[in-house]
Amino acid sequence: MAWVWRLLFIFMMLWTVCQSHLHFAPSSRETSAAAAASNKTVKTGIAAEVAGYTDVAKRIIDLAVFGAARNRSYTRLADFTDTIGTRVSGSNNLDMGIKYMYNAMVKDGLDVHLEPVKIPHWVRGKESAQMLLPRTKSLAVLGLGSSVGTPPEGIKAEVLVVQSFEELKQRASEATGKIVVFNQPFVSYGKTVAYRAFGASEAAKVGAVATLIRSITPFSINSPHTGWQNYQDGVRRIPTACITVEDAELMWRIAQRGQQIVVQLNMEAKTLPDVGSFNTVAEIRGWQHPNQVVVLSGHLDSWDVGQGAMDDGGGAMISWEALSLIKDLGLHPRRTLRTILWTAEEQGGVGAQQYFSLHKGNMSNFDLVMESDLGTFTPVALQFTGSDAARKVMEEVVKLLAPINVTKLEDNGEGTDISPWMKVGVPGT
Protein backbone atom coordinates (compact mmCIF):
# COMPACT_ATOMS: atom_id res chain seq x y z
CA MET A 1 0.00 0.00 0.00
CA ALA A 2 2.91 2.38 0.60
CA TRP A 3 3.57 2.39 -3.13
CA VAL A 4 0.09 3.60 -3.91
CA TRP A 5 -0.25 6.49 -1.51
CA ARG A 6 3.28 7.62 -2.29
CA LEU A 7 2.30 7.78 -5.94
CA LEU A 8 -0.96 9.60 -5.32
CA PHE A 9 0.61 12.08 -2.95
CA ILE A 10 3.31 13.07 -5.42
CA PHE A 11 0.69 13.50 -8.10
CA MET A 12 -1.56 15.67 -5.96
CA MET A 13 1.27 17.75 -4.53
CA LEU A 14 2.63 18.64 -7.94
CA TRP A 15 -0.76 19.77 -9.14
CA THR A 16 -1.24 22.05 -6.17
CA VAL A 17 2.13 23.78 -6.37
CA CYS A 18 1.78 24.63 -10.06
CA GLN A 19 0.74 28.22 -10.64
CA SER A 20 -1.45 27.87 -13.73
CA HIS A 21 -5.13 26.94 -13.79
CA LEU A 22 -5.59 23.89 -16.02
CA HIS A 23 -9.31 23.17 -15.82
CA PHE A 24 -10.92 23.78 -19.19
CA ALA A 25 -14.67 23.18 -18.91
CA PRO A 26 -16.11 22.84 -22.41
CA SER A 27 -19.01 25.21 -21.82
CA SER A 28 -17.20 28.40 -20.78
CA ARG A 29 -13.55 28.62 -21.76
CA GLU A 30 -11.29 30.68 -23.94
CA THR A 31 -11.33 30.81 -27.70
CA SER A 32 -9.23 28.31 -29.60
CA ALA A 33 -6.46 30.87 -30.05
CA ALA A 34 -6.34 31.57 -26.34
CA ALA A 35 -6.37 27.86 -25.60
CA ALA A 36 -3.45 27.35 -27.96
CA ALA A 37 -1.54 30.10 -26.21
CA SER A 38 -2.35 28.49 -22.87
CA ASN A 39 -1.05 25.16 -24.13
CA LYS A 40 2.17 26.81 -25.15
CA THR A 41 2.51 28.45 -21.75
CA VAL A 42 1.94 25.14 -20.01
CA LYS A 43 4.46 23.37 -22.19
CA THR A 44 7.19 25.93 -21.56
CA GLY A 45 6.20 27.10 -18.04
CA ILE A 46 4.37 24.74 -15.75
CA ALA A 47 5.75 21.58 -17.27
CA ALA A 48 9.26 22.92 -16.78
CA GLU A 49 8.38 23.90 -13.22
CA VAL A 50 7.08 20.41 -12.43
CA ALA A 51 10.24 18.89 -13.86
CA GLY A 52 12.14 20.79 -11.19
CA TYR A 53 10.46 19.05 -8.26
CA THR A 54 12.85 16.11 -8.14
CA ASP A 55 14.07 17.03 -4.66
CA VAL A 56 10.52 17.41 -3.34
CA ALA A 57 9.56 14.05 -4.79
CA LYS A 58 12.58 12.46 -3.13
CA ARG A 59 11.59 13.90 0.27
CA ILE A 60 8.12 12.44 -0.10
CA ILE A 61 9.42 9.03 -1.14
CA ASP A 62 11.97 8.94 1.69
CA LEU A 63 9.35 9.77 4.32
CA ALA A 64 6.79 7.36 2.93
CA VAL A 65 9.11 4.40 2.42
CA PHE A 66 11.93 4.79 4.93
CA GLY A 67 10.74 7.36 7.45
CA ALA A 68 8.20 7.65 10.25
CA ALA A 69 5.26 7.29 7.83
CA ARG A 70 6.35 3.87 6.64
CA ASN A 71 3.37 1.46 6.69
CA ARG A 72 1.23 4.03 8.50
CA SER A 73 -1.65 3.86 6.04
CA TYR A 74 -1.71 0.06 6.34
CA THR A 75 -1.89 0.30 10.12
CA ARG A 76 -4.68 2.85 9.86
CA LEU A 77 -6.59 0.60 7.47
CA ALA A 78 -6.23 -2.43 9.72
CA ASP A 79 -7.38 -0.48 12.78
CA PHE A 80 -10.36 0.92 10.88
CA THR A 81 -11.61 -2.31 9.34
CA ASP A 82 -10.97 -4.35 12.49
CA THR A 83 -12.92 -1.83 14.57
CA ILE A 84 -15.83 -1.06 12.24
CA GLY A 85 -16.17 -4.00 9.87
CA THR A 86 -18.72 -3.89 7.05
CA ARG A 87 -20.22 -0.50 6.11
CA VAL A 88 -23.18 -0.99 3.80
CA SER A 89 -25.23 2.07 2.83
CA GLY A 90 -27.84 2.95 5.44
CA SER A 91 -26.33 0.80 8.19
CA ASN A 92 -25.28 1.72 11.71
CA ASN A 93 -21.80 0.45 10.86
CA LEU A 94 -21.45 3.05 8.10
CA ASP A 95 -22.45 5.75 10.59
CA MET A 96 -19.81 4.43 12.98
CA GLY A 97 -17.21 4.39 10.20
CA ILE A 98 -17.89 8.01 9.27
CA LYS A 99 -17.62 9.12 12.91
CA TYR A 100 -14.41 7.09 13.29
CA MET A 101 -12.76 8.77 10.30
CA TYR A 102 -13.96 12.23 11.27
CA ASN A 103 -12.45 11.90 14.75
CA ALA A 104 -9.24 10.31 13.45
CA MET A 105 -8.56 13.10 10.94
CA VAL A 106 -9.39 15.81 13.48
CA LYS A 107 -6.91 14.17 15.85
CA ASP A 108 -4.39 14.22 12.99
CA GLY A 109 -4.61 18.00 12.97
CA LEU A 110 -6.60 18.42 9.76
CA ASP A 111 -9.49 20.76 9.02
CA VAL A 112 -12.44 18.34 8.85
CA HIS A 113 -16.18 18.74 8.34
CA LEU A 114 -19.17 16.61 7.38
CA GLU A 115 -21.59 17.37 4.52
CA PRO A 116 -25.06 15.75 4.85
CA VAL A 117 -26.61 13.64 2.10
CA LYS A 118 -29.50 11.17 1.73
CA ILE A 119 -28.59 7.60 0.80
CA PRO A 120 -30.38 4.31 0.00
CA HIS A 121 -31.03 1.71 2.69
CA TRP A 122 -31.24 -1.80 1.25
CA VAL A 123 -31.22 -4.82 3.57
CA ARG A 124 -30.12 -8.25 2.37
CA GLY A 125 -31.85 -10.54 4.85
CA LYS A 126 -31.53 -14.32 4.68
CA GLU A 127 -31.00 -15.87 1.27
CA SER A 128 -30.38 -19.28 -0.23
CA ALA A 129 -30.49 -21.13 -3.53
CA GLN A 130 -30.57 -24.83 -4.25
CA MET A 131 -30.56 -26.80 -7.47
CA LEU A 132 -33.19 -29.54 -7.18
CA LEU A 133 -32.90 -31.13 -10.64
CA PRO A 134 -31.17 -32.95 -12.23
CA ARG A 135 -29.51 -33.43 -8.85
CA THR A 136 -29.51 -31.71 -5.49
CA LYS A 137 -26.82 -29.09 -4.99
CA SER A 138 -26.54 -26.04 -2.75
CA LEU A 139 -25.67 -22.90 -4.74
CA ALA A 140 -23.55 -20.15 -3.21
CA VAL A 141 -25.57 -16.98 -3.77
CA LEU A 142 -25.48 -13.27 -2.95
CA GLY A 143 -28.46 -11.04 -3.58
CA LEU A 144 -27.75 -7.91 -5.61
CA GLY A 145 -28.21 -4.47 -4.13
CA SER A 146 -31.73 -3.00 -4.59
CA SER A 147 -33.17 -6.44 -5.45
CA VAL A 148 -36.65 -7.27 -4.26
CA GLY A 149 -37.15 -10.41 -2.25
CA THR A 150 -38.96 -13.58 -3.16
CA PRO A 151 -42.34 -14.50 -1.68
CA PRO A 152 -41.97 -16.10 1.79
CA GLU A 153 -42.16 -19.57 0.25
CA GLY A 154 -39.49 -18.66 -2.28
CA ILE A 155 -39.50 -19.25 -6.01
CA LYS A 156 -39.25 -22.77 -7.41
CA ALA A 157 -38.87 -22.77 -11.16
CA GLU A 158 -37.20 -24.31 -14.15
CA VAL A 159 -34.00 -22.63 -15.33
CA LEU A 160 -33.14 -21.13 -18.72
CA VAL A 161 -29.38 -20.65 -19.17
CA VAL A 162 -28.18 -18.03 -21.66
CA GLN A 163 -24.81 -16.48 -22.41
CA SER A 164 -25.85 -13.03 -23.64
CA PHE A 165 -28.70 -10.54 -23.88
CA GLU A 166 -28.94 -11.40 -27.56
CA GLU A 167 -29.45 -15.09 -26.81
CA LEU A 168 -32.12 -14.15 -24.27
CA LYS A 169 -34.01 -12.22 -26.97
CA GLN A 170 -33.71 -15.12 -29.40
CA ARG A 171 -35.09 -17.54 -26.80
CA ALA A 172 -37.66 -15.16 -25.31
CA SER A 173 -40.50 -17.64 -25.87
CA GLU A 174 -38.73 -20.11 -23.53
CA ALA A 175 -38.27 -17.65 -20.64
CA THR A 176 -41.82 -17.25 -19.34
CA GLY A 177 -42.12 -18.47 -15.77
CA LYS A 178 -38.46 -19.47 -15.55
CA ILE A 179 -35.39 -18.39 -13.61
CA VAL A 180 -32.94 -17.01 -16.16
CA VAL A 181 -29.29 -17.83 -15.46
CA PHE A 182 -26.84 -15.53 -17.23
CA ASN A 183 -23.57 -17.36 -17.90
CA GLN A 184 -21.94 -14.50 -19.79
CA PRO A 185 -18.18 -14.74 -20.52
CA PHE A 186 -16.02 -12.21 -18.69
CA VAL A 187 -14.66 -9.66 -21.18
CA SER A 188 -13.83 -6.75 -18.88
CA TYR A 189 -15.49 -5.39 -15.78
CA GLY A 190 -16.75 -2.30 -17.61
CA LYS A 191 -18.46 -4.36 -20.32
CA THR A 192 -19.53 -7.46 -18.44
CA VAL A 193 -21.06 -5.61 -15.46
CA ALA A 194 -24.03 -4.74 -17.68
CA TYR A 195 -25.42 -8.22 -16.96
CA ARG A 196 -25.41 -7.58 -13.23
CA ALA A 197 -26.81 -4.08 -13.65
CA PHE A 198 -29.57 -4.79 -16.16
CA GLY A 199 -30.03 -8.55 -16.25
CA ALA A 200 -33.11 -8.61 -14.01
CA SER A 201 -35.07 -6.10 -16.06
CA GLU A 202 -34.07 -7.68 -19.38
CA ALA A 203 -35.22 -11.07 -18.14
CA ALA A 204 -38.44 -9.66 -16.70
CA LYS A 205 -39.32 -8.21 -20.12
CA VAL A 206 -39.57 -11.75 -21.51
CA GLY A 207 -41.51 -13.18 -18.57
CA ALA A 208 -38.81 -14.54 -16.24
CA VAL A 209 -39.60 -14.81 -12.52
CA ALA A 210 -36.02 -14.32 -11.23
CA THR A 211 -32.43 -14.08 -12.41
CA LEU A 212 -29.15 -15.59 -11.29
CA ILE A 213 -26.11 -13.77 -12.67
CA ARG A 214 -22.66 -15.26 -13.08
CA SER A 215 -20.38 -13.17 -10.83
CA ILE A 216 -18.54 -10.39 -12.63
CA THR A 217 -14.99 -11.63 -12.22
CA PRO A 218 -12.33 -13.45 -14.26
CA PHE A 219 -11.38 -15.63 -11.26
CA SER A 220 -13.36 -17.63 -8.74
CA ILE A 221 -12.90 -19.97 -5.81
CA ASN A 222 -16.63 -20.75 -5.62
CA SER A 223 -17.14 -17.20 -4.35
CA PRO A 224 -20.16 -15.14 -5.48
CA HIS A 225 -19.73 -11.37 -5.86
CA THR A 226 -22.40 -8.88 -4.87
CA GLY A 227 -22.94 -5.40 -6.31
CA TRP A 228 -25.63 -2.89 -7.23
CA GLN A 229 -28.24 -3.53 -9.90
CA ASN A 230 -30.73 -1.19 -11.55
CA TYR A 231 -34.38 -1.84 -12.28
CA GLN A 232 -35.74 -0.14 -15.39
CA ASP A 233 -38.79 2.06 -14.94
CA GLY A 234 -41.99 0.44 -16.08
CA VAL A 235 -40.56 -3.11 -15.95
CA ARG A 236 -41.73 -5.68 -13.41
CA ARG A 237 -39.21 -6.09 -10.61
CA ILE A 238 -38.01 -9.64 -10.07
CA PRO A 239 -35.49 -11.02 -7.54
CA THR A 240 -31.89 -11.13 -8.73
CA ALA A 241 -28.70 -12.52 -7.26
CA CYS A 242 -25.19 -13.51 -8.26
CA ILE A 243 -23.93 -17.07 -8.29
CA THR A 244 -20.39 -18.36 -8.67
CA VAL A 245 -18.59 -18.82 -11.97
CA GLU A 246 -18.40 -22.53 -11.22
CA ASP A 247 -22.14 -22.95 -10.67
CA ALA A 248 -23.02 -20.88 -13.74
CA GLU A 249 -20.74 -23.06 -15.84
CA LEU A 250 -22.19 -26.19 -14.27
CA MET A 251 -25.75 -25.26 -15.19
CA TRP A 252 -24.62 -24.26 -18.67
CA ARG A 253 -23.08 -27.70 -19.24
CA ILE A 254 -26.18 -29.45 -17.92
CA ALA A 255 -28.41 -27.33 -20.16
CA GLN A 256 -26.25 -28.14 -23.18
CA ARG A 257 -27.00 -31.82 -22.56
CA GLY A 258 -30.71 -31.07 -22.77
CA GLN A 259 -31.41 -31.89 -19.13
CA GLN A 260 -34.04 -30.03 -17.14
CA ILE A 261 -32.73 -27.78 -14.33
CA VAL A 262 -34.94 -26.71 -11.43
CA VAL A 263 -33.83 -24.23 -8.74
CA GLN A 264 -35.37 -23.11 -5.46
CA LEU A 265 -34.52 -19.45 -4.64
CA ASN A 266 -35.29 -17.74 -1.32
CA MET A 267 -34.45 -14.07 -0.65
CA GLU A 268 -35.63 -11.75 2.16
CA ALA A 269 -34.16 -8.62 0.53
CA LYS A 270 -36.02 -5.34 0.96
CA THR A 271 -35.50 -1.62 0.49
CA LEU A 272 -36.24 0.73 3.39
CA PRO A 273 -36.68 4.53 3.21
CA ASP A 274 -33.59 6.62 2.48
CA VAL A 275 -31.55 7.69 5.50
CA GLY A 276 -29.22 10.56 6.34
CA SER A 277 -25.47 10.16 5.96
CA PHE A 278 -22.37 12.29 5.33
CA ASN A 279 -19.50 12.84 2.96
CA THR A 280 -16.40 13.32 5.13
CA VAL A 281 -14.21 16.23 3.99
CA ALA A 282 -10.70 17.10 5.20
CA GLU A 283 -8.44 19.75 3.72
CA ILE A 284 -5.30 21.82 3.87
CA ARG A 285 -6.05 25.30 2.58
CA GLY A 286 -3.86 26.72 -0.13
CA TRP A 287 -1.86 29.81 0.77
CA GLN A 288 -1.97 31.46 -2.65
CA HIS A 289 -5.15 30.20 -4.33
CA PRO A 290 -7.34 28.86 -1.49
CA ASN A 291 -10.47 28.76 -3.66
CA GLN A 292 -8.84 26.52 -6.24
CA VAL A 293 -9.15 22.89 -5.21
CA VAL A 294 -7.49 19.57 -5.93
CA VAL A 295 -9.62 16.64 -4.78
CA LEU A 296 -8.30 13.25 -3.70
CA SER A 297 -10.94 10.71 -2.76
CA GLY A 298 -12.08 7.22 -1.89
CA HIS A 299 -15.34 5.88 -0.46
CA LEU A 300 -16.08 4.79 3.09
CA ASP A 301 -19.07 2.56 2.42
CA SER A 302 -18.65 -1.09 1.54
CA TRP A 303 -20.81 -4.13 0.96
CA ASP A 304 -22.14 -6.20 3.86
CA VAL A 305 -20.27 -9.43 3.13
CA GLY A 306 -16.71 -8.26 3.80
CA GLN A 307 -14.84 -5.60 5.74
CA GLY A 308 -14.27 -3.41 2.68
CA ALA A 309 -10.50 -3.25 3.03
CA MET A 310 -9.83 -3.11 -0.71
CA ASP A 311 -13.19 -1.68 -1.75
CA ASP A 312 -12.58 0.93 -0.68
CA GLY A 313 -10.95 1.21 2.74
CA GLY A 314 -7.54 1.35 1.09
CA GLY A 315 -8.58 4.22 -1.18
CA ALA A 316 -9.95 6.14 1.79
CA MET A 317 -6.78 5.64 3.83
CA ILE A 318 -4.37 6.75 1.11
CA SER A 319 -6.52 9.83 0.52
CA TRP A 320 -6.11 10.69 4.19
CA GLU A 321 -2.44 9.74 4.17
CA ALA A 322 -1.69 12.25 1.42
CA LEU A 323 -2.72 15.13 3.69
CA SER A 324 -0.83 13.63 6.61
CA LEU A 325 2.39 13.53 4.60
CA ILE A 326 2.02 17.15 3.54
CA LYS A 327 1.49 18.16 7.15
CA ASP A 328 4.41 16.06 8.39
CA LEU A 329 6.79 17.53 5.81
CA GLY A 330 5.74 21.08 6.58
CA LEU A 331 4.84 21.68 2.93
CA HIS A 332 2.46 24.52 2.08
CA PRO A 333 0.46 24.00 -1.12
CA ARG A 334 -0.57 26.94 -3.27
CA ARG A 335 -4.00 25.40 -3.81
CA THR A 336 -6.36 23.76 -1.36
CA LEU A 337 -5.92 20.01 -1.02
CA ARG A 338 -9.26 18.40 -0.26
CA THR A 339 -9.69 14.77 0.70
CA ILE A 340 -13.28 13.56 0.35
CA LEU A 341 -14.39 10.21 1.73
CA TRP A 342 -17.62 9.52 -0.13
CA THR A 343 -20.66 7.76 1.23
CA ALA A 344 -22.89 5.34 -0.73
CA GLU A 345 -20.56 4.86 -3.70
CA GLU A 346 -21.64 1.26 -4.12
CA GLN A 347 -25.20 2.42 -4.78
CA GLY A 348 -24.06 4.36 -7.85
CA GLY A 349 -22.02 7.24 -6.47
CA VAL A 350 -24.93 8.70 -4.50
CA GLY A 351 -22.84 10.75 -2.07
CA ALA A 352 -20.56 12.11 -4.78
CA GLN A 353 -23.44 13.08 -7.03
CA GLN A 354 -25.08 15.07 -4.24
CA TYR A 355 -21.76 16.76 -3.42
CA PHE A 356 -21.37 17.68 -7.08
CA SER A 357 -24.87 19.11 -7.24
CA LEU A 358 -24.20 21.22 -4.15
CA HIS A 359 -20.89 22.61 -5.43
CA LYS A 360 -21.39 22.78 -9.20
CA GLY A 361 -21.95 26.54 -9.00
CA ASN A 362 -18.20 27.03 -8.49
CA MET A 363 -17.07 24.23 -10.78
CA SER A 364 -14.31 26.33 -12.35
CA ASN A 365 -12.46 26.23 -9.01
CA PHE A 366 -11.87 22.48 -9.25
CA ASP A 367 -8.48 21.95 -10.89
CA LEU A 368 -8.25 18.17 -10.60
CA VAL A 369 -10.32 15.30 -9.20
CA MET A 370 -8.78 12.00 -8.20
CA GLU A 371 -10.26 8.71 -7.06
CA SER A 372 -8.65 5.54 -5.75
CA ASP A 373 -11.13 2.67 -6.11
CA LEU A 374 -9.37 -0.02 -8.13
CA GLY A 375 -7.59 -1.68 -5.23
CA THR A 376 -4.42 -0.57 -3.46
CA PHE A 377 -1.78 -2.52 -5.32
CA THR A 378 1.65 -1.66 -6.68
CA PRO A 379 0.88 0.94 -9.39
CA VAL A 380 1.94 0.37 -12.97
CA ALA A 381 0.59 3.52 -14.64
CA LEU A 382 -1.47 6.68 -14.25
CA GLN A 383 -4.83 6.82 -16.00
CA PHE A 384 -5.71 10.37 -16.90
CA THR A 385 -8.48 12.28 -18.64
CA GLY A 386 -7.98 15.97 -19.37
CA SER A 387 -7.03 18.66 -21.84
CA ASP A 388 -3.86 18.65 -23.90
CA ALA A 389 -2.49 21.35 -21.62
CA ALA A 390 -3.10 19.26 -18.52
CA ARG A 391 -1.58 16.22 -20.18
CA LYS A 392 1.66 18.14 -20.76
CA VAL A 393 1.95 18.59 -17.02
CA MET A 394 1.11 14.97 -16.37
CA GLU A 395 3.88 13.82 -18.68
CA GLU A 396 6.36 15.60 -16.42
CA VAL A 397 4.73 14.17 -13.29
CA VAL A 398 5.13 10.63 -14.62
CA LYS A 399 8.83 11.26 -15.19
CA LEU A 400 9.16 12.04 -11.47
CA LEU A 401 7.57 8.71 -10.67
CA ALA A 402 10.23 6.71 -12.49
CA PRO A 403 11.95 5.72 -9.19
CA ILE A 404 8.85 3.68 -8.31
CA ASN A 405 8.60 2.23 -11.83
CA VAL A 406 5.53 4.18 -12.91
CA THR A 407 6.47 5.36 -16.39
CA LYS A 408 3.18 5.06 -18.34
CA LEU A 409 0.53 7.73 -18.75
CA GLU A 410 -2.65 6.06 -19.97
CA ASP A 411 -5.91 7.47 -21.24
CA ASN A 412 -9.35 7.08 -19.74
CA GLY A 413 -8.94 8.12 -16.15
CA GLU A 414 -12.26 7.16 -14.61
CA GLY A 415 -14.19 6.56 -11.42
CA THR A 416 -17.80 6.44 -10.31
CA ASP A 417 -17.40 9.25 -7.80
CA ILE A 418 -15.41 11.66 -9.94
CA SER A 419 -17.28 11.10 -13.20
CA PRO A 420 -19.63 14.10 -12.73
CA TRP A 421 -16.64 16.45 -12.72
CA MET A 422 -14.94 14.86 -15.70
CA LYS A 423 -18.15 15.11 -17.72
CA VAL A 424 -17.96 18.91 -17.42
CA GLY A 425 -14.26 19.10 -18.29
CA VAL A 426 -12.40 18.86 -14.99
CA PRO A 427 -9.22 16.75 -15.37
CA GLY A 428 -9.49 13.42 -13.58
CA THR A 429 -7.40 10.44 -12.66
Short mmCIF file of N, CA and C in Angstrom, two decimals, residues 113-117 277-281 338 343 354-355 358-359:
data_model
loop_
_atom_site.label_atom_id
_atom_site.label_comp_id
_atom_site.label_asym_id
_atom_site.label_seq_id
_atom_site.Cartn_x
_atom_site.Cartn_y
_atom_site.Cartn_z
N HIS A 113 -14.75 18.49 8.14
CA HIS A 113 -16.18 18.74 8.34
C HIS A 113 -16.99 17.67 7.62
N LEU A 114 -18.25 17.57 7.97
CA LEU A 114 -19.17 16.61 7.38
C LEU A 114 -20.21 17.34 6.54
N GLU A 115 -20.55 16.79 5.38
CA GLU A 115 -21.59 17.37 4.52
C GLU A 115 -22.72 16.36 4.38
N PRO A 116 -23.94 16.71 4.82
CA PRO A 116 -25.06 15.75 4.85
C PRO A 116 -25.59 15.41 3.47
N VAL A 117 -25.98 14.14 3.32
CA VAL A 117 -26.61 13.64 2.10
C VAL A 117 -27.68 12.61 2.49
N SER A 277 -26.87 10.56 5.83
CA SER A 277 -25.47 10.16 5.96
C SER A 277 -24.60 11.38 5.67
N PHE A 278 -23.29 11.18 5.53
CA PHE A 278 -22.37 12.29 5.33
C PHE A 278 -21.23 11.92 4.40
N ASN A 279 -20.83 12.86 3.56
CA ASN A 279 -19.50 12.84 2.96
C ASN A 279 -18.55 13.46 3.97
N THR A 280 -17.39 12.85 4.16
CA THR A 280 -16.40 13.32 5.13
C THR A 280 -15.31 14.08 4.39
N VAL A 281 -15.10 15.34 4.75
CA VAL A 281 -14.21 16.23 3.99
C VAL A 281 -13.10 16.75 4.90
N ARG A 338 -8.02 18.84 -0.91
CA ARG A 338 -9.26 18.40 -0.26
C ARG A 338 -9.43 16.90 -0.43
N THR A 343 -19.72 8.73 0.71
CA THR A 343 -20.66 7.76 1.23
C THR A 343 -21.51 7.21 0.08
N GLN A 354 -24.46 14.00 -5.02
CA GLN A 354 -25.08 15.07 -4.24
C GLN A 354 -24.05 16.16 -3.89
N TYR A 355 -22.81 15.76 -3.64
CA TYR A 355 -21.76 16.76 -3.42
C TYR A 355 -21.56 17.60 -4.67
N LEU A 358 -24.30 20.12 -5.11
CA LEU A 358 -24.20 21.22 -4.15
C LEU A 358 -23.13 22.22 -4.53
N HIS A 359 -22.05 21.74 -5.17
CA HIS A 359 -20.89 22.61 -5.43
C HIS A 359 -20.70 22.95 -6.91
#
